[in-house]
Short mmCIF file of C-alpha atoms in Angstrom, two decimals:
data_model
loop_
_atom_site.label_atom_id
_atom_site.label_comp_id
_atom_site.label_asym_id
_atom_site.label_seq_id
_atom_site.Cartn_x
_atom_site.Cartn_y
_atom_site.Cartn_z
CA MET N 1 0.00 0.00 0.00
CA THR N 2 1.04 3.62 -0.38
CA ARG N 3 2.03 5.35 2.80
CA THR N 4 0.09 8.43 3.80
CA THR N 5 2.05 11.57 4.58
CA ARG N 6 4.14 11.08 7.72
CA ARG N 7 3.35 13.33 10.65
CA HIS N 8 5.69 16.27 11.09
CA ILE N 9 7.13 16.52 14.57
CA LEU N 10 7.71 19.92 16.08
CA PRO N 11 11.20 20.47 17.48
CA LEU N 12 11.70 20.31 21.22
CA THR N 13 10.90 23.42 23.19
CA GLY N 14 13.75 25.83 22.77
CA ALA N 15 15.82 23.32 20.82
CA SER N 16 17.58 24.02 17.60
CA ALA N 17 16.70 21.62 14.82
CA VAL N 18 18.72 18.31 14.70
CA VAL N 19 19.79 16.16 11.71
CA THR N 20 18.57 12.96 13.13
CA ALA N 21 17.45 14.15 16.43
CA LEU N 22 15.08 12.79 18.92
CA ALA N 23 12.86 9.89 17.94
CA LEU N 24 16.54 6.43 17.23
CA THR N 25 18.13 5.42 9.58
CA MET N 26 18.44 4.82 11.14
CA GLY N 27 21.16 5.01 7.97
CA PRO N 28 24.85 2.59 10.41
CA VAL N 29 22.32 4.48 11.99
CA ALA N 30 21.72 5.22 9.84
CA PRO N 31 25.17 3.11 7.67
CA GLY N 32 23.98 5.21 9.28
CA ALA N 33 21.62 5.09 7.15
CA ALA N 34 22.83 6.06 6.68
CA ALA N 35 21.85 5.68 8.90
CA PRO N 36 20.21 4.70 9.13
CA GLY N 37 19.09 7.12 7.34
CA GLY N 38 18.88 10.16 6.84
CA ALA N 39 20.04 14.28 5.11
CA GLY N 40 21.23 17.78 5.52
CA THR N 41 22.02 19.57 8.70
CA ASP N 42 18.51 20.72 9.64
CA ARG N 43 17.82 19.36 13.08
CA LEU N 44 14.67 17.29 13.14
CA PRO N 45 13.48 14.43 15.31
CA SER N 46 15.29 11.24 14.30
CA SER N 47 12.02 9.61 13.36
CA VAL N 48 11.47 12.14 10.59
CA ARG N 49 12.60 10.71 7.27
CA ALA N 50 15.52 12.42 5.59
CA ASP N 51 13.89 13.50 2.36
CA SER N 52 15.74 16.69 1.52
CA THR N 53 18.53 16.53 -1.04
CA PRO N 54 21.37 19.05 -0.70
CA PRO N 55 21.70 21.19 -3.83
CA ALA N 56 24.75 20.62 -5.97
CA PRO N 57 27.58 21.16 -5.49
CA GLU N 58 27.01 20.86 -1.74
CA PRO N 59 28.33 17.65 -0.17
CA PRO N 60 26.01 14.75 0.59
CA SER N 61 23.67 14.45 3.49
CA ASP N 62 25.00 13.29 6.81
CA ASN N 63 22.12 11.01 7.70
CA PRO N 64 20.35 8.18 5.93
CA GLY N 65 17.69 8.47 8.22
CA THR N 66 19.06 7.04 11.00
CA THR N 67 21.55 7.28 10.59
CA THR N 68 25.80 6.67 10.01
CA ALA N 69 28.63 4.24 11.18
CA PRO N 70 29.49 0.84 9.71
CA VAL N 71 28.68 -2.47 11.30
CA PRO N 72 31.54 -4.86 12.08
CA SER N 73 33.41 -6.04 9.03
CA THR N 74 32.46 -9.66 9.47
CA PRO N 75 30.68 -11.11 6.45
CA ASP N 76 28.78 -13.52 8.65
CA THR N 77 26.85 -10.78 10.42
CA PRO N 78 23.21 -11.93 10.27
CA THR N 79 21.98 -8.70 8.74
CA ALA N 80 23.89 -9.24 5.54
CA SER N 81 25.00 -11.93 3.14
CA SER N 82 27.42 -12.00 0.26
CA SER N 83 26.22 -11.89 -3.32
CA SER N 84 26.92 -15.60 -3.72
CA SER N 85 24.19 -16.39 -1.20
CA SER N 86 21.45 -14.35 -2.86
CA SER N 87 18.06 -15.98 -2.56
CA GLN N 88 17.06 -14.80 -6.03
CA PRO N 89 17.85 -16.27 -9.45
CA GLU N 90 20.75 -14.72 -11.30
CA ASP N 91 18.49 -13.41 -14.07
CA THR N 92 16.80 -10.96 -11.68
CA ARG N 93 19.91 -8.80 -11.68
CA THR N 94 20.84 -6.25 -14.29
CA THR N 95 23.79 -6.96 -16.57
CA ALA N 96 24.27 -3.39 -17.76
CA PRO N 97 27.88 -2.20 -17.86
CA SER N 98 29.24 -0.24 -14.93
CA THR N 99 29.00 3.55 -15.02
CA ALA N 100 31.95 3.97 -12.66
CA THR N 101 35.13 5.48 -14.03
CA SER N 102 38.29 3.41 -13.71
CA SER N 103 39.94 6.14 -11.65
CA GLY N 104 37.08 7.08 -9.34
CA SER N 105 35.65 10.61 -9.32
CA ASP N 106 35.62 12.76 -12.45
CA ASP N 107 36.22 15.94 -10.43
CA GLY N 108 39.52 14.88 -8.89
CA GLY N 109 37.84 14.23 -5.55
CA THR N 110 36.70 17.84 -5.10
CA ALA N 111 33.18 16.85 -4.06
CA ALA N 112 34.50 14.23 -1.65
CA THR N 113 36.91 16.70 -0.09
CA ALA N 114 34.13 19.26 0.32
CA ALA N 115 31.85 16.64 1.89
CA LEU N 116 34.50 15.64 4.38
CA LYS N 117 35.22 19.24 5.33
CA GLN N 118 31.52 19.97 5.85
CA GLN N 119 31.18 16.96 8.11
CA GLN N 120 34.25 17.91 10.14
CA ASP N 121 33.02 21.49 10.42
CA GLU N 122 29.65 20.24 11.66
CA ALA N 123 31.33 18.19 14.38
CA GLY N 124 33.45 21.17 15.39
CA THR N 125 30.49 23.55 15.50
CA LEU N 126 28.49 21.11 17.58
CA ALA N 127 31.36 20.72 20.04
CA ALA N 128 31.53 24.51 20.43
CA ASP N 129 27.76 24.73 20.94
CA LEU N 130 27.86 22.07 23.65
CA GLU N 131 30.73 23.88 25.35
CA ASP N 132 28.62 27.04 25.43
CA LYS N 133 25.70 25.14 26.97
CA LYS N 134 27.72 24.02 29.98
CA ALA N 135 26.82 27.24 31.76
CA ASP N 136 23.11 26.38 31.57
CA VAL N 137 23.12 22.68 32.50
CA PRO N 138 22.95 21.15 35.99
CA GLU N 139 26.36 20.71 37.58
CA GLU N 140 26.12 16.93 37.41
CA LEU N 141 25.94 17.10 33.61
CA VAL N 142 29.11 19.16 33.07
CA PRO N 143 31.35 16.04 32.96
CA SER N 144 28.99 14.47 30.42
CA VAL N 145 29.15 17.53 28.18
CA ASP N 146 32.94 17.38 28.43
CA GLN N 147 32.86 13.73 27.36
CA LEU N 148 30.78 14.59 24.31
CA THR N 149 32.99 17.48 23.22
CA ASP N 150 36.07 15.27 23.64
CA VAL N 151 34.52 12.64 21.36
CA LEU N 152 33.54 15.21 18.74
CA GLN N 153 37.06 16.61 18.72
CA ALA N 154 38.52 13.11 18.45
CA VAL N 155 36.38 12.07 15.47
CA SER N 156 37.27 15.27 13.61
CA ASP N 157 40.57 13.62 12.72
CA THR N 158 40.74 12.95 8.97
CA GLN N 159 41.57 9.28 9.54
CA THR N 160 38.26 8.68 11.34
CA PRO N 161 35.83 6.81 9.07
CA PRO N 162 33.03 9.20 8.05
CA GLN N 163 30.35 6.77 9.23
CA GLU N 164 31.88 6.75 12.71
CA ARG N 165 31.89 10.55 12.73
CA ASP N 166 28.25 10.57 11.65
CA GLY N 167 27.29 8.35 14.58
CA ALA N 168 29.00 10.62 17.09
CA VAL N 169 27.38 13.72 15.61
CA ARG N 170 23.91 12.14 15.66
CA SER N 171 24.15 11.19 19.31
CA ALA N 172 25.55 14.58 20.31
CA GLN N 173 22.79 16.40 18.44
CA GLN N 174 20.14 14.46 20.30
CA VAL N 175 21.84 15.27 23.58
CA GLU N 176 22.04 18.95 22.61
CA SER N 177 18.27 19.11 22.20
CA ALA N 178 17.75 17.21 25.45
CA LEU N 179 19.94 19.73 27.28
CA GLU N 180 17.69 22.54 26.12
CA VAL N 181 14.65 20.69 27.43
CA ILE N 182 16.43 20.12 30.74
CA ALA N 183 17.25 23.84 30.97
CA ASP N 184 13.66 24.88 30.19
CA PRO N 185 11.98 26.05 33.45
CA GLY N 186 8.69 24.64 32.22
CA THR N 187 9.97 21.06 31.99
CA PRO N 188 8.40 18.82 34.69
CA ALA N 189 10.86 17.69 37.34
CA ALA N 190 10.31 13.99 36.58
CA VAL N 191 11.07 14.52 32.90
CA ARG N 192 14.15 16.59 33.72
CA ASP N 193 15.48 13.91 36.08
CA ARG N 194 14.97 11.11 33.57
CA LEU N 195 16.60 13.10 30.77
CA THR N 196 19.53 13.96 33.02
CA GLY N 197 20.21 10.30 33.73
CA LEU N 198 19.91 9.36 30.07
CA VAL N 199 22.26 12.14 28.93
CA GLN N 200 24.88 10.81 31.34
CA GLN N 201 24.42 7.32 29.90
CA VAL N 202 24.62 8.47 26.28
CA ALA N 203 27.80 10.46 26.88
CA ALA N 204 29.53 7.64 28.73
CA ALA N 205 28.52 5.04 26.14
CA LEU N 206 29.61 7.20 23.20
CA SER N 207 32.96 7.85 24.86
CA GLU N 208 33.48 4.11 25.32
CA ALA N 209 32.42 3.39 21.74
CA ASN N 210 34.92 5.92 20.43
CA GLY N 211 37.71 4.04 22.19
CA ALA N 212 36.83 0.62 20.75
CA GLN N 213 39.60 -1.62 19.41
CA THR N 214 38.85 -1.23 15.69
CA PRO N 215 37.12 1.40 13.52
CA GLN N 216 34.55 -1.20 12.48
CA VAL N 217 33.54 -2.00 16.05
CA SER N 218 33.69 1.66 17.06
CA GLY N 219 31.44 2.62 14.17
CA THR N 220 28.89 -0.07 14.95
CA LEU N 221 28.76 0.82 18.63
CA GLY N 222 28.26 4.43 17.56
CA VAL N 223 25.18 3.40 15.59
CA VAL N 224 23.86 1.42 18.56
CA VAL N 225 24.27 4.49 20.78
CA ALA N 226 22.73 6.87 18.23
CA ARG N 227 19.67 4.70 17.62
CA SER N 228 19.21 4.10 21.33
CA ALA N 229 19.60 7.82 22.07
CA SER N 230 16.34 8.41 20.22
CA VAL N 231 14.69 7.58 23.54
CA LEU N 232 15.64 11.10 24.65
CA GLY N 233 12.97 12.38 22.28
CA VAL N 234 10.39 9.96 23.64
CA VAL N 235 10.95 11.26 27.17
CA ALA N 236 11.01 14.90 26.08
CA ARG N 237 7.83 14.71 24.01
CA GLN N 238 5.85 12.66 26.53
CA ASP N 239 3.77 11.28 23.67
CA VAL N 240 3.66 7.56 24.54
CA PRO N 241 1.93 5.70 27.40
CA PRO N 242 4.02 5.40 30.59
CA ASP N 243 4.50 1.64 30.24
CA VAL N 244 5.81 2.02 26.69
CA GLU N 245 8.17 4.80 27.76
CA ASN N 246 9.44 2.72 30.66
CA ASP N 247 10.19 -0.25 28.39
CA LEU N 248 11.96 1.90 25.80
CA VAL N 249 14.01 3.71 28.45
CA GLY N 250 14.84 0.39 30.12
CA ALA N 251 16.02 -1.10 26.83
CA ALA N 252 18.14 1.94 25.97
CA ASP N 253 19.63 2.04 29.46
CA ASN N 254 20.68 -1.62 29.19
CA LEU N 255 22.23 -0.99 25.78
CA PHE N 256 24.20 2.01 27.06
CA SER N 257 25.42 -0.03 30.03
CA SER N 258 26.49 -2.89 27.77
CA VAL N 259 28.54 -0.52 25.61
CA GLN N 260 30.15 1.07 28.67
CA GLU N 261 31.04 -2.31 30.16
CA GLY N 262 32.56 -3.54 26.92
CA THR N 263 30.19 -6.49 26.64
CA ALA N 264 28.36 -5.17 23.57
CA ASN N 265 31.14 -6.32 21.25
CA GLU N 266 31.92 -9.67 22.84
CA ASP N 267 31.93 -12.68 20.52
CA GLU N 268 28.64 -14.43 21.23
CA GLY N 269 28.28 -16.63 18.18
CA THR N 270 25.49 -18.91 19.39
CA GLY N 271 22.21 -18.00 17.77
CA ALA N 272 23.43 -14.78 16.23
CA GLY N 273 25.63 -15.59 13.29
CA GLY N 274 29.13 -15.92 14.64
CA ALA N 275 31.85 -13.42 15.43
CA GLY N 276 29.63 -10.35 15.28
CA GLY N 277 26.81 -11.96 17.23
CA GLN N 278 26.62 -9.66 20.23
CA LEU N 279 26.99 -6.54 18.11
CA ALA N 280 24.28 -7.70 15.71
CA TRP N 281 22.03 -8.49 18.67
CA HIS N 282 22.43 -4.97 20.05
CA MET N 283 21.90 -3.43 16.61
CA LEU N 284 18.56 -5.24 16.39
CA THR N 285 17.55 -4.07 19.86
CA ALA N 286 18.59 -0.47 19.14
CA THR N 287 16.57 -0.52 15.91
CA ALA N 288 13.57 -1.66 17.94
CA VAL N 289 14.07 1.20 20.42
CA GLU N 290 14.16 3.68 17.57
CA THR N 291 11.12 2.20 15.83
CA GLY N 292 9.11 1.90 19.03
CA GLY N 293 9.73 5.57 19.80
CA ASP N 294 9.02 6.80 16.27
CA PRO N 295 5.84 8.94 16.34
CA ASN N 296 4.91 7.41 12.98
CA THR N 297 4.71 3.92 14.47
CA ALA N 298 1.09 3.01 15.13
CA ASP N 299 0.09 3.10 18.79
CA ASP N 300 -1.16 -0.48 18.70
CA LYS N 301 2.29 -1.66 17.53
CA ARG N 302 4.38 0.32 20.02
CA LYS N 303 3.70 -1.79 23.09
CA GLY N 304 4.88 -5.08 21.60
CA ILE N 305 8.02 -3.53 20.14
CA ALA N 306 8.87 -1.74 23.39
CA GLN N 307 8.39 -4.90 25.44
CA GLY N 308 10.42 -6.95 22.97
CA ALA N 309 13.24 -4.42 22.94
CA HIS N 310 13.38 -4.34 26.74
CA GLU N 311 13.40 -8.13 26.94
CA ASN N 312 16.06 -8.43 24.24
CA SER N 313 18.26 -5.88 25.99
CA ARG N 314 18.43 -8.19 29.01
CA THR N 315 19.21 -11.27 26.91
CA ARG N 316 22.44 -12.53 25.38
CA PRO N 317 22.45 -14.32 22.01
CA GLY N 318 23.43 -17.64 23.57
CA ASP N 319 20.80 -17.60 26.33
CA PRO N 320 18.01 -20.20 26.33
CA GLY N 321 15.06 -18.92 24.33
CA ALA N 322 17.10 -16.13 22.74
CA ALA N 323 16.31 -17.28 19.20
CA ASP N 324 12.56 -17.18 19.88
CA LYS N 325 12.80 -13.68 21.38
CA LYS N 326 14.77 -12.48 18.39
CA ARG N 327 12.26 -13.95 15.94
CA ARG N 328 9.30 -12.35 17.74
CA LEU N 329 10.97 -8.95 17.81
CA GLU N 330 11.82 -9.16 14.11
CA GLN N 331 8.21 -10.05 13.31
CA ASP N 332 6.91 -7.16 15.41
CA LEU N 333 9.30 -4.76 13.67
CA LYS N 334 8.27 -5.93 10.22
CA ALA N 335 4.57 -5.60 11.03
CA ALA N 336 4.95 -2.11 12.52
CA ILE N 337 7.11 -0.77 9.70
CA ALA N 338 5.11 -2.34 6.87
CA ASP N 339 1.97 -0.85 8.40
CA GLN N 340 3.25 2.61 7.38
CA GLY N 341 3.17 1.69 3.69
CA LEU N 342 5.65 2.54 0.97
CA PRO N 343 6.73 6.19 0.76
CA ASP N 344 5.43 8.18 -2.20
CA GLU N 345 8.83 9.22 -3.53
CA PRO N 346 10.59 9.01 -6.91
CA LEU N 347 13.23 6.43 -7.76
CA GLY N 348 16.22 8.71 -7.25
CA LYS N 349 15.25 9.82 -3.76
CA ALA N 350 14.23 6.32 -2.68
CA ALA N 351 17.52 4.92 -3.97
CA GLU N 352 19.54 7.59 -2.16
CA VAL N 353 17.89 7.09 1.23
CA CYS N 354 17.98 3.32 0.82
CA THR N 355 21.66 3.25 -0.09
CA ASN N 356 22.59 5.44 2.87
CA ALA N 357 20.70 3.16 5.24
CA VAL N 358 22.36 0.04 3.81
CA PHE N 359 25.80 1.64 4.06
CA GLU N 360 25.14 2.26 7.75
CA SER N 361 23.91 -1.23 8.51
CA VAL N 362 25.79 -3.72 6.30
CA PRO N 363 29.45 -4.64 6.91
CA ASP N 364 31.85 -2.79 4.63
CA THR N 365 33.60 -6.07 3.82
CA THR N 366 30.33 -7.43 2.44
CA LEU N 367 29.68 -4.27 0.44
CA ALA N 368 33.22 -4.21 -0.96
CA GLU N 369 32.84 -7.76 -2.21
CA ASP N 370 29.33 -7.37 -3.58
CA LEU N 371 29.92 -4.01 -5.28
CA GLN N 372 33.35 -4.65 -6.75
CA ASN N 373 31.91 -5.13 -10.26
CA LEU N 374 30.48 -1.59 -10.01
CA THR N 375 33.12 0.38 -8.12
CA PRO N 376 36.18 1.94 -9.83
CA ASP N 377 39.39 -0.01 -10.35
CA THR N 378 41.23 2.32 -7.98
CA TRP N 379 38.76 1.55 -5.21
CA ASN N 380 39.07 -2.19 -5.75
CA SER N 381 42.87 -2.15 -5.86
CA GLU N 382 43.29 0.14 -2.84
CA GLY N 383 40.36 -1.32 -0.91
CA VAL N 384 37.35 0.45 0.58
CA GLN N 385 37.45 1.04 4.32
CA ASP N 386 34.11 2.80 4.70
CA PHE N 387 31.18 3.08 2.29
CA TRP N 388 29.92 6.44 3.48
CA LYS N 389 26.98 8.09 1.73
CA SER N 390 25.22 8.51 -1.58
CA ARG N 391 23.52 11.45 -3.25
CA GLU N 392 21.00 11.45 -6.08
CA SER N 393 22.81 12.60 -9.21
CA GLU N 394 22.15 13.06 -12.92
CA ASN N 395 21.53 10.37 -15.55
CA GLU N 396 19.67 8.05 -13.16
CA SER N 397 22.74 7.53 -11.02
CA LEU N 398 23.94 7.98 -7.46
CA ASP N 399 27.07 9.86 -6.49
CA VAL N 400 28.64 7.43 -4.00
CA PHE N 401 31.19 8.55 -1.41
CA ALA N 402 33.64 6.22 0.34
CA GLN N 403 36.82 6.29 2.37
CA LEU N 404 39.57 4.08 0.94
CA ARG N 405 42.09 2.15 3.01
CA ASN N 406 44.68 4.86 2.39
CA ASP N 407 42.25 7.22 4.24
CA LYS N 408 41.44 9.13 1.04
CA VAL N 409 37.76 10.03 0.61
CA ASP N 410 36.59 9.68 -2.99
CA ASN N 411 33.32 9.70 -4.93
CA THR N 412 32.05 8.07 -8.10
CA ALA N 413 28.81 7.80 -10.07
CA LEU N 414 27.01 4.43 -10.01
CA ALA N 415 23.89 3.58 -11.99
CA ILE N 416 20.79 3.12 -9.82
CA LYS N 417 19.60 0.20 -11.96
CA GLN N 418 22.82 -1.62 -11.03
CA MET N 419 23.21 -0.41 -7.46
CA ILE N 420 19.80 -1.35 -6.05
CA PRO N 421 19.75 -4.98 -7.30
CA GLN N 422 23.26 -5.46 -5.94
CA LEU N 423 22.31 -4.07 -2.54
CA ALA N 424 19.34 -6.43 -2.52
CA ASP N 425 21.85 -9.27 -2.75
CA SER N 426 23.88 -7.83 0.13
CA LEU N 427 20.82 -7.45 2.38
CA PRO N 428 18.03 -9.98 1.67
CA ALA N 429 14.42 -8.99 2.31
CA LYS N 430 14.18 -11.32 5.30
CA ASP N 431 16.66 -9.09 7.17
CA ILE N 432 15.77 -5.69 5.78
CA PHE N 433 13.24 -4.50 8.40
CA SER N 434 15.30 -5.53 11.42
CA SER N 435 18.46 -4.03 9.90
CA LEU N 436 17.24 -0.74 8.44
CA GLY N 437 14.14 0.04 10.45
CA VAL N 438 11.77 2.42 8.69
CA HIS N 439 14.23 3.02 5.84
CA ALA N 440 13.58 -0.52 4.66
CA LEU N 441 10.52 1.03 3.04
CA ASP N 442 12.71 3.29 0.89
CA CYS N 443 14.56 0.24 -0.41
CA LEU N 444 11.32 -1.54 -1.25
CA GLN N 445 10.00 1.60 -2.94
CA ALA N 446 13.19 1.82 -5.01
CA ALA N 447 12.70 -1.80 -6.07
CA VAL N 448 9.10 -1.11 -7.13
CA ARG N 449 10.05 2.03 -9.08
CA LEU N 450 12.99 0.31 -10.75
CA ASP N 451 10.81 -2.57 -11.90
CA ALA N 452 8.08 -0.25 -13.20
CA GLU N 453 10.37 2.28 -14.90
CA ALA N 454 13.24 0.14 -16.17
CA GLY N 455 12.03 -3.44 -16.01
CA VAL N 456 14.89 -4.28 -13.64
CA GLN N 457 14.12 -6.56 -10.70
CA SER N 458 15.88 -6.26 -7.35
CA GLY N 459 15.97 -9.75 -5.97
CA SER N 460 13.82 -10.46 -2.93
CA TRP N 461 13.07 -6.76 -2.35
CA LEU N 462 10.46 -6.61 -5.11
CA SER N 463 8.46 -9.54 -3.79
CA ALA N 464 8.68 -8.11 -0.26
CA ALA N 465 7.42 -4.74 -1.51
CA GLN N 466 4.40 -6.39 -3.08
CA GLN N 467 3.40 -7.65 0.38
CA VAL N 468 3.44 -4.19 1.99
#
């Protein structure tokens, strides 16, 4: 079915607008994506879809929806599969030649350089804004604000993967809006106290995520924190029943604690797909927190998602009954998201938002393998460290941005009719709702448009779209 216009959410009282603010596309996150996400620098609640495209030659959006950091580079992560394991026949994929140039971008990397600078400037500006707000926050929050500014300064380094930087910015933006609600004299004391505790948790978890052993793990934990931080918006808006709010806050609190304690990235292979099991488990739970708090999620679906997220947050992948809990939560997510219907958007916009969300949520190792027949020779020879963002471009293509293993950020044009079917191989329909959250609908819409306009099928996405 076609989705009706999504409700616009007013910004928090006194808060400046946020890219992917309070909800947590989200492309991480969200890759993401875009997280997942997610676009632009206008500050909106994280549940609001990122539908605005920056005018050329501005750099690409910073949010797929939800969001932006990569998941662990382990091809056995349950949210993704390699192209060789596609559930669709080979003839469902386009065989058109690649539109990528052999040397990457045609502009010498100018657009990529500008995009990177804009993102770094955004992180720096946000750090300065938070520093200014220290004078207005309760004394117990000053150390938390310092933690956030330290993280933002750390991720401004050019070697930081852009997705990881996106995740830090998203979380900090949500905290920034929460701080303004806390400082508002009209905020009820109970709301102020709950927000204060959550801000402390977000800051501590993000600081721990930033210090993770590898960029891949750090980026994924950043997405978990950003999606979970959407609960700040739930508390600030006071627009859900108390029991739903309590479950969402409880789930987010457990996720933050897990990140701080270093248990979120432990290898818990049983029941969760191997070496990335615990991370994938927390990504699923964080997606549920974000979806359950999204004002566009139907009220009759919220309760089940909130309860499932809270229960999952207290469960480890290897625990008895964990597989059943995971399956129920995935089913609840699919039902709640599909209930919103496909977005009424053109192919280019749907493809952009979809790609950003996939980049946030699918391991970069999987993407590098599955997209190597599309990406430039220089990317394939050097190796891609971080598939960052995409932007709708001319000639039915996407301008795709990535960080290579030599830390260079580059961009190239890829044909939508090639890109979308390939992404459908990387992320089968059975995993799309639990991986991308609401931005799964953009991917399904892109598959429908591509089939109708070009006669190109996108694997299992098209059949899944026909069931929405």
